[in-house]
PDB file of C-alpha atoms in Angstrom:
ATOM      1  CA  GLY A  99      13.814  -0.276  -4.975  1.00 69.00           C
ATOM      2  CA  ALA A 100      12.796  -3.886  -4.615  1.00 88.00           C
ATOM      3  CA  VAL A 101      10.672  -5.483  -7.314  1.00 93.00           C
ATOM      4  CA  VAL A 102       7.498  -7.454  -6.744  1.00 96.00           C
ATOM      5  CA  SER A 103       5.607  -9.123  -9.568  1.00 96.00           C
ATOM      6  CA  GLN A 104       2.041 -10.332  -9.653  1.00 97.00           C
ATOM      7  CA  HIS A 105       0.380 -12.694 -12.093  1.00 97.00           C
ATOM      8  CA  PRO A 106      -2.039 -12.524 -13.754  1.00 97.00           C
ATOM      9  CA  SER A 107      -2.595  -8.801 -14.132  1.00 97.00           C
ATOM     10  CA  ARG A 108      -6.163  -9.310 -15.202  1.00 97.00           C
ATOM     11  CA  VAL A 109      -8.524 -12.275 -15.030  1.00 97.00           C
ATOM     12  CA  ILE A 110     -12.141 -12.819 -15.960  1.00 97.00           C
ATOM     13  CA  CYS A 111     -13.844 -15.952 -14.747  1.00 96.00           C
ATOM     14  CA  LYS A 112     -17.269 -17.483 -14.390  1.00 97.00           C
ATOM     15  CA  SER A 113     -19.076 -17.590 -11.105  1.00 97.00           C
ATOM     16  CA  GLY A 114     -18.227 -20.703  -9.126  1.00 97.00           C
ATOM     17  CA  THR A 115     -14.708 -21.167 -10.448  1.00 97.00           C
ATOM     18  CA  SER A 116     -11.498 -20.706  -8.485  1.00 97.00           C
ATOM     19  CA  VAL A 117      -8.773 -18.255  -9.376  1.00 97.00           C
ATOM     20  CA  LYS A 118      -5.131 -18.313  -8.263  1.00 98.00           C
ATOM     21  CA  ILE A 119      -3.020 -15.160  -8.072  1.00 98.00           C
ATOM     22  CA  GLU A 120       0.742 -15.343  -7.666  1.00 97.00           C
ATOM     23  CA  CYS A 121       2.941 -12.788  -5.947  1.00 97.00           C
ATOM     24  CA  ARG A 122       6.709 -12.979  -6.316  1.00 96.00           C
ATOM     25  CA  SER A 123       9.560 -10.971  -4.845  1.00 95.00           C
ATOM     26  CA  LEU A 124      12.057 -10.888  -7.709  1.00 95.00           C
ATOM     27  CA  ASP A 125      15.249  -9.534  -6.165  1.00 91.00           C
ATOM     28  CA  PHE A 126      14.892 -10.199  -2.461  1.00 92.00           C
ATOM     29  CA  GLN A 127      13.603 -12.823  -0.076  1.00 91.00           C
ATOM     30  CA  ALA A 128      10.424 -12.013   1.759  1.00 90.00           C
ATOM     31  CA  THR A 129       9.512 -13.916   4.889  1.00 85.00           C
ATOM     32  CA  THR A 130       6.315 -11.912   5.049  1.00 93.00           C
ATOM     33  CA  MET A 131       3.948 -10.952   2.282  1.00 95.00           C
ATOM     34  CA  PHE A 132       0.604  -9.225   2.513  1.00 96.00           C
ATOM     35  CA  TRP A 133      -2.587  -9.386   0.476  1.00 97.00           C
ATOM     36  CA  TYR A 134      -4.817  -6.360   0.034  1.00 96.00           C
ATOM     37  CA  ARG A 135      -8.089  -5.682  -1.668  1.00 97.00           C
ATOM     38  CA  GLN A 136      -8.993  -2.339  -3.160  1.00 96.00           C
ATOM     39  CA  PHE A 137     -12.433  -1.230  -4.305  1.00 93.00           C
ATOM     40  CA  PRO A 138     -12.782   1.600  -6.844  1.00 91.00           C
ATOM     41  CA  LYS A 139     -11.796   4.984  -5.445  1.00 90.00           C
ATOM     42  CA  GLN A 140     -11.104   3.509  -2.047  1.00 93.00           C
ATOM     43  CA  SER A 141      -8.065   2.790   0.036  1.00 95.00           C
ATOM     44  CA  LEU A 142      -6.359  -0.555   0.442  1.00 95.00           C
ATOM     45  CA  MET A 143      -7.886  -3.039   2.830  1.00 94.00           C
ATOM     46  CA  LEU A 144      -5.537  -5.607   4.341  1.00 95.00           C
ATOM     47  CA  MET A 145      -6.908  -9.110   3.909  1.00 96.00           C
ATOM     48  CA  ALA A 146      -4.185 -11.286   5.348  1.00 96.00           C
ATOM     49  CA  THR A 147      -0.558 -11.625   6.316  1.00 94.00           C
ATOM     50  CA  SER A 148       1.310 -14.469   4.657  1.00 92.00           C
ATOM     51  CA  ASN A 149       4.316 -15.914   6.468  1.00 89.00           C
ATOM     52  CA  GLU A 150       6.688 -18.331   4.774  1.00 87.00           C
ATOM     53  CA  GLY A 151       6.258 -21.840   6.086  1.00 85.00           C
ATOM     54  CA  SER A 152       3.296 -21.120   8.329  1.00 87.00           C
ATOM     55  CA  LYS A 153      -0.413 -20.437   8.132  1.00 90.00           C
ATOM     56  CA  ALA A 154      -1.613 -17.067   7.022  1.00 93.00           C
ATOM     57  CA  THR A 155      -3.146 -14.646   9.481  1.00 94.00           C
ATOM     58  CA  TYR A 156      -6.450 -13.235   8.306  1.00 96.00           C
ATOM     59  CA  GLU A 157      -7.956  -9.895   9.216  1.00 95.00           C
ATOM     60  CA  GLN A 158     -11.314  -9.772  10.898  1.00 95.00           C
ATOM     61  CA  GLY A 159     -14.154 -10.369   8.493  1.00 95.00           C
ATOM     62  CA  VAL A 160     -12.053 -12.092   5.817  1.00 96.00           C
ATOM     63  CA  GLU A 161     -13.131 -15.675   5.138  1.00 94.00           C
ATOM     64  CA  LYS A 162     -10.062 -17.891   5.243  1.00 93.00           C
ATOM     65  CA  ASP A 163     -11.837 -20.717   3.418  1.00 95.00           C
ATOM     66  CA  LYS A 164     -12.781 -18.333   0.663  1.00 96.00           C
ATOM     67  CA  PHE A 165      -9.356 -16.740   0.256  1.00 97.00           C
ATOM     68  CA  LEU A 166      -6.705 -19.440   0.520  1.00 96.00           C
ATOM     69  CA  ILE A 167      -3.162 -18.216   0.997  1.00 95.00           C
ATOM     70  CA  ASN A 168      -0.012 -20.261   0.593  1.00 92.00           C
ATOM     71  CA  HIS A 169       3.532 -18.979   1.137  1.00 90.00           C
ATOM     72  CA  ALA A 170       5.599 -21.951   0.095  1.00 84.00           C
ATOM     73  CA  SER A 171       8.918 -20.201  -0.470  1.00 90.00           C
ATOM     74  CA  LEU A 172      10.715 -17.001   0.446  1.00 91.00           C
ATOM     75  CA  THR A 173       9.840 -15.480  -2.915  1.00 93.00           C
ATOM     76  CA  LEU A 174       6.327 -16.727  -3.656  1.00 95.00           C
ATOM     77  CA  SER A 175       2.921 -16.316  -2.088  1.00 95.00           C
ATOM     78  CA  THR A 176      -0.341 -17.314  -3.741  1.00 96.00           C
ATOM     79  CA  LEU A 177      -3.905 -16.213  -3.144  1.00 97.00           C
ATOM     80  CA  THR A 178      -6.674 -18.509  -4.362  1.00 97.00           C
ATOM     81  CA  VAL A 179     -10.176 -17.129  -4.520  1.00 98.00           C
ATOM     82  CA  THR A 180     -12.350 -20.228  -4.219  1.00 97.00           C
ATOM     83  CA  SER A 181     -15.800 -20.504  -5.760  1.00 96.00           C
ATOM     84  CA  ALA A 182     -15.658 -16.924  -6.900  1.00 96.00           C
ATOM     85  CA  HIS A 183     -18.808 -14.843  -7.099  1.00 96.00           C
ATOM     86  CA  PRO A 184     -19.466 -11.417  -8.628  1.00 96.00           C
ATOM     87  CA  GLU A 185     -19.033  -9.736  -5.246  1.00 95.00           C
ATOM     88  CA  ASP A 186     -15.420 -11.003  -5.214  1.00 96.00           C
ATOM     89  CA  SER A 187     -14.671  -8.827  -8.223  1.00 97.00           C
ATOM     90  CA  SER A 188     -12.024  -6.371  -7.130  1.00 96.00           C
ATOM     91  CA  PHE A 189      -8.418  -5.230  -7.454  1.00 97.00           C
ATOM     92  CA  TYR A 190      -6.119  -7.503  -5.442  1.00 98.00           C
ATOM     93  CA  ILE A 191      -2.657  -6.256  -4.548  1.00 97.00           C
ATOM     94  CA  CYS A 192       0.146  -8.067  -2.832  1.00 97.00           C
ATOM     95  CA  SER A 193       3.159  -6.648  -1.068  1.00 96.00           C
ATOM     96  CA  ALA A 194       6.410  -8.142   0.146  1.00 95.00           C
ATOM     97  CA  ARG A 195       8.317  -7.002   3.184  1.00 92.00           C
ATOM     98  CA  THR A 196      12.062  -6.541   2.805  1.00 89.00           C
ATOM     99  CA  GLY A 197      12.931  -6.783   6.490  1.00 85.00           C
ATOM    100  CA  GLY A 198      16.251  -5.481   7.769  1.00 84.00           C
ATOM    101  CA  PHE A 199      17.187  -1.947   8.744  1.00 81.00           C
ATOM    102  CA  THR A 200      15.099  -0.273   6.068  1.00 83.00           C
ATOM    103  CA  ASP A 201      12.128  -2.604   6.446  1.00 87.00           C
ATOM    104  CA  THR A 202       9.621  -1.571   3.774  1.00 90.00           C
ATOM    105  CA  GLN A 203       6.702  -3.120   1.945  1.00 92.00           C
ATOM    106  CA  TYR A 204       6.977  -3.089  -1.829  1.00 94.00           C
ATOM    107  CA  PHE A 205       3.860  -3.688  -3.855  1.00 96.00           C
ATOM    108  CA  GLY A 206       3.039  -5.775  -6.873  1.00 96.00           C
ATOM    109  CA  PRO A 207       1.204  -4.254  -9.845  1.00 96.00           C
ATOM    110  CA  GLY A 208      -2.118  -5.741  -8.795  1.00 97.00           C
ATOM    111  CA  THR A 209      -4.605  -8.181 -10.295  1.00 97.00           C
ATOM    112  CA  ARG A 210      -7.979  -7.063 -11.592  1.00 97.00           C
ATOM    113  CA  LEU A 211     -10.468  -9.885 -10.985  1.00 97.00           C
ATOM    114  CA  THR A 212     -13.838  -9.831 -12.701  1.00 97.00           C
ATOM    115  CA  VAL A 213     -16.315 -12.575 -11.891  1.00 97.00           C
ATOM    116  CA  LEU A 214     -19.206 -12.919 -14.311  1.00 96.00           C
TER     117      LEU A 214
ATOM    118  CA  ALA B 142     -10.198   3.990  15.200  1.00 56.00           C
ATOM    119  CA  GLN B 143      -8.643   5.425  12.089  1.00 64.00           C
ATOM    120  CA  LYS B 144      -4.914   5.639  12.504  1.00 92.00           C
ATOM    121  CA  VAL B 145      -4.133   7.719   9.432  1.00 97.00           C
ATOM    122  CA  THR B 146      -6.184  10.660   8.233  1.00 97.00           C
ATOM    123  CA  GLN B 147      -5.812  12.271   4.863  1.00 97.00           C
ATOM    124  CA  ALA B 148      -8.431  14.979   5.001  1.00 95.00           C
ATOM    125  CA  GLN B 149      -7.994  16.129   1.406  1.00 97.00           C
ATOM    126  CA  THR B 150      -9.938  13.886  -0.937  1.00 97.00           C
ATOM    127  CA  GLU B 151      -8.989  15.602  -4.173  1.00 97.00           C
ATOM    128  CA  ILE B 152      -6.616  18.367  -5.156  1.00 98.00           C
ATOM    129  CA  SER B 153      -6.455  19.920  -8.609  1.00 97.00           C
ATOM    130  CA  VAL B 154      -3.619  22.205  -9.635  1.00 97.00           C
ATOM    131  CA  VAL B 155      -2.177  23.685 -12.770  1.00 97.00           C
ATOM    132  CA  GLU B 156       1.220  22.488 -13.887  1.00 97.00           C
ATOM    133  CA  LYS B 157       4.164  24.140 -12.105  1.00 97.00           C
ATOM    134  CA  GLU B 158       2.114  24.892  -9.007  1.00 98.00           C
ATOM    135  CA  ASP B 159       3.208  23.455  -5.692  1.00 98.00           C
ATOM    136  CA  VAL B 160       0.880  21.051  -3.910  1.00 98.00           C
ATOM    137  CA  THR B 161       0.968  19.912  -0.291  1.00 98.00           C
ATOM    138  CA  LEU B 162      -0.731  16.744   0.884  1.00 98.00           C
ATOM    139  CA  ASP B 163      -1.650  16.495   4.538  1.00 98.00           C
ATOM    140  CA  CYS B 164      -1.309  13.375   6.650  1.00 98.00           C
ATOM    141  CA  VAL B 165      -2.180  13.140  10.331  1.00 98.00           C
ATOM    142  CA  TYR B 166      -1.603   9.924  12.227  1.00 97.00           C
ATOM    143  CA  GLU B 167      -2.528   8.469  15.565  1.00 96.00           C
ATOM    144  CA  THR B 168      -0.539   5.965  17.586  1.00 93.00           C
ATOM    145  CA  ARG B 169       0.363   5.202  21.182  1.00 91.00           C
ATOM    146  CA  ASP B 170       3.645   3.558  20.228  1.00 91.00           C
ATOM    147  CA  THR B 171       6.885   5.469  20.625  1.00 91.00           C
ATOM    148  CA  THR B 172       8.435   3.515  17.762  1.00 92.00           C
ATOM    149  CA  TYR B 173       6.584   3.633  14.479  1.00 94.00           C
ATOM    150  CA  TYR B 174       7.151   4.167  10.783  1.00 94.00           C
ATOM    151  CA  LEU B 175       5.457   6.438   8.297  1.00 95.00           C
ATOM    152  CA  PHE B 176       5.262   5.946   4.564  1.00 96.00           C
ATOM    153  CA  TRP B 177       4.038   7.633   1.433  1.00 98.00           C
ATOM    154  CA  TYR B 178       3.042   5.690  -1.653  1.00 97.00           C
ATOM    155  CA  LYS B 179       1.950   6.888  -5.075  1.00 98.00           C
ATOM    156  CA  GLN B 180      -0.702   5.028  -7.073  1.00 97.00           C
ATOM    157  CA  PRO B 181      -0.836   6.201 -10.689  1.00 96.00           C
ATOM    158  CA  PRO B 182      -3.754   5.245 -12.952  1.00 93.00           C
ATOM    159  CA  SER B 183      -1.988   1.988 -13.814  1.00 91.00           C
ATOM    160  CA  GLY B 184      -2.737   0.829 -10.269  1.00 92.00           C
ATOM    161  CA  GLU B 185       0.673  -0.159  -8.984  1.00 93.00           C
ATOM    162  CA  LEU B 186       1.697   1.372  -5.663  1.00 95.00           C
ATOM    163  CA  VAL B 187       5.069   3.056  -5.852  1.00 95.00           C
ATOM    164  CA  PHE B 188       7.083   3.489  -2.674  1.00 95.00           C
ATOM    165  CA  LEU B 189       8.169   7.087  -2.090  1.00 96.00           C
ATOM    166  CA  ILE B 190       9.520   7.371   1.446  1.00 95.00           C
ATOM    167  CA  ARG B 191       9.870   5.659   4.820  1.00 94.00           C
ATOM    168  CA  ARG B 192      10.458   7.639   7.985  1.00 94.00           C
ATOM    169  CA  ASN B 193      10.937   6.260  11.507  1.00 92.00           C
ATOM    170  CA  SER B 194       9.576   8.017  14.557  1.00 94.00           C
ATOM    171  CA  PHE B 195      13.012   8.937  15.869  1.00 92.00           C
ATOM    172  CA  ASP B 196      14.040  10.810  12.771  1.00 89.00           C
ATOM    173  CA  GLU B 197      12.281  14.153  12.507  1.00 87.00           C
ATOM    174  CA  GLN B 198      14.583  15.520   9.853  1.00 87.00           C
ATOM    175  CA  ASN B 199      12.746  16.802   6.841  1.00 88.00           C
ATOM    176  CA  GLU B 200      13.688  15.182   3.578  1.00 89.00           C
ATOM    177  CA  ILE B 201      13.925  16.400   0.032  1.00 91.00           C
ATOM    178  CA  SER B 202      14.163  14.189  -3.023  1.00 93.00           C
ATOM    179  CA  GLY B 203      14.089  16.114  -6.253  1.00 95.00           C
ATOM    180  CA  ARG B 204      10.743  17.881  -6.453  1.00 97.00           C
ATOM    181  CA  TYR B 205       9.393  15.934  -3.476  1.00 97.00           C
ATOM    182  CA  SER B 206       9.782  16.986   0.138  1.00 96.00           C
ATOM    183  CA  TRP B 207       8.402  15.733   3.394  1.00 96.00           C
ATOM    184  CA  ASN B 208       7.766  17.514   6.680  1.00 96.00           C
ATOM    185  CA  PHE B 209       7.526  15.313   9.765  1.00 96.00           C
ATOM    186  CA  GLN B 210       6.306  16.945  12.962  1.00 95.00           C
ATOM    187  CA  LYS B 211       5.762  14.689  15.955  1.00 94.00           C
ATOM    188  CA  SER B 212       4.290  17.569  17.960  1.00 94.00           C
ATOM    189  CA  THR B 213       1.305  17.674  15.628  1.00 96.00           C
ATOM    190  CA  SER B 214       1.434  13.997  14.556  1.00 96.00           C
ATOM    191  CA  SER B 215       1.747  15.048  10.952  1.00 97.00           C
ATOM    192  CA  PHE B 216       3.775  13.841   8.006  1.00 97.00           C
ATOM    193  CA  ASN B 217       3.007  16.167   5.120  1.00 97.00           C
ATOM    194  CA  PHE B 218       4.187  15.773   1.550  1.00 98.00           C
ATOM    195  CA  THR B 219       4.890  18.577  -0.897  1.00 98.00           C
ATOM    196  CA  ILE B 220       5.354  18.341  -4.634  1.00 98.00           C
ATOM    197  CA  THR B 221       7.151  21.386  -5.971  1.00 97.00           C
ATOM    198  CA  ALA B 222       6.575  22.591  -9.521  1.00 97.00           C
ATOM    199  CA  SER B 223       4.039  19.883 -10.211  1.00 97.00           C
ATOM    200  CA  GLN B 224       3.938  18.062 -13.536  1.00 97.00           C
ATOM    201  CA  VAL B 225       1.181  16.167 -15.326  1.00 97.00           C
ATOM    202  CA  VAL B 226       2.978  12.902 -14.509  1.00 96.00           C
ATOM    203  CA  ASP B 227       2.407  13.628 -10.822  1.00 97.00           C
ATOM    204  CA  SER B 228      -1.307  12.977 -11.310  1.00 97.00           C
ATOM    205  CA  ALA B 229      -2.081  10.009  -9.078  1.00 98.00           C
ATOM    206  CA  VAL B 230      -3.576   8.940  -5.786  1.00 98.00           C
ATOM    207  CA  TYR B 231      -1.180   9.411  -2.910  1.00 98.00           C
ATOM    208  CA  PHE B 232      -1.452   7.315   0.221  1.00 98.00           C
ATOM    209  CA  CYS B 233       0.060   7.962   3.615  1.00 98.00           C
ATOM    210  CA  ALA B 234       0.522   4.882   5.807  1.00 97.00           C
ATOM    211  CA  LEU B 235       1.579   4.001   9.346  1.00 96.00           C
ATOM    212  CA  SER B 236       3.270   0.896  10.669  1.00 93.00           C
ATOM    213  CA  GLU B 237       3.648   0.338  14.390  1.00 89.00           C
ATOM    214  CA  ALA B 238       6.726  -1.437  15.743  1.00 80.00           C
ATOM    215  CA  GLY B 239       6.414  -5.180  15.944  1.00 74.00           C
ATOM    216  CA  ASP B 240       3.293  -5.253  13.808  1.00 75.00           C
ATOM    217  CA  TYR B 241       4.630  -4.629  10.280  1.00 83.00           C
ATOM    218  CA  LYS B 242       1.095  -4.100   8.997  1.00 91.00           C
ATOM    219  CA  LEU B 243       0.378  -0.903   7.142  1.00 94.00           C
ATOM    220  CA  SER B 244      -2.599   1.238   8.072  1.00 94.00           C
ATOM    221  CA  PHE B 245      -3.439   3.366   5.067  1.00 96.00           C
ATOM    222  CA  GLY B 246      -5.139   6.700   4.900  1.00 96.00           C
ATOM    223  CA  ALA B 247      -8.029   7.180   2.504  1.00 96.00           C
ATOM    224  CA  GLY B 248      -5.736   8.665  -0.114  1.00 97.00           C
ATOM    225  CA  THR B 249      -5.621  12.024  -1.862  1.00 98.00           C
ATOM    226  CA  THR B 250      -6.221  12.241  -5.592  1.00 98.00           C
ATOM    227  CA  VAL B 251      -3.959  14.790  -7.220  1.00 98.00           C
ATOM    228  CA  THR B 252      -4.781  16.039 -10.677  1.00 98.00           C
ATOM    229  CA  VAL B 253      -2.244  18.219 -12.425  1.00 98.00           C
ATOM    230  CA  ARG B 254      -3.635  20.061 -15.441  1.00 97.00           C
ATOM    231  CA  ALA B 255      -1.424  21.180 -18.278  1.00 95.00           C
TER     232      ALA B 255
END
């Protein structure tokens, strides 16, 4: 299957700082990537859809100024959590869509964010 | 409205037992796609299968098999002769044509005891 990487895998930061998470499709080009958030023992919640070369589309209730998304190339999308606070602590997972006949989302390994 | 329902929260079995995970979905589209993903303790979601709404053939891949029944809007997943490495959270998901977003079920935690 297709490979998606995510960096960093784990980050601890102080309240008020910004954190950038990178999502890369390693062996395919992805015009669309997605960002999810997952709380402990819960399902994945879609935060936003990232389209290469255009603005991201955010789900209802997700603050676009808080979670900045940039999809500058066909293999890279970034999520920046601005002015992070303890309530932003979570597991963030990205996925990349392969497109084509067997259109499937493949997921990155996730980033564990802890805000102190 | 919840589009994907996984009614089983947790299932615990002894190694070599079979385990079936239920997934019921809801959509008004005639074209849609169903998926199963596995999330082991490491956290990464592993793609298992994609099925489109026009293909009701059941599928078998090693110890994994899937039963798709449009009449009951179900896409159930069976692990045969379970192993400890099968312990994970399993998610069923639905994507409607033209949307590409995945609607996930709540997930079923499978614990396989040696």
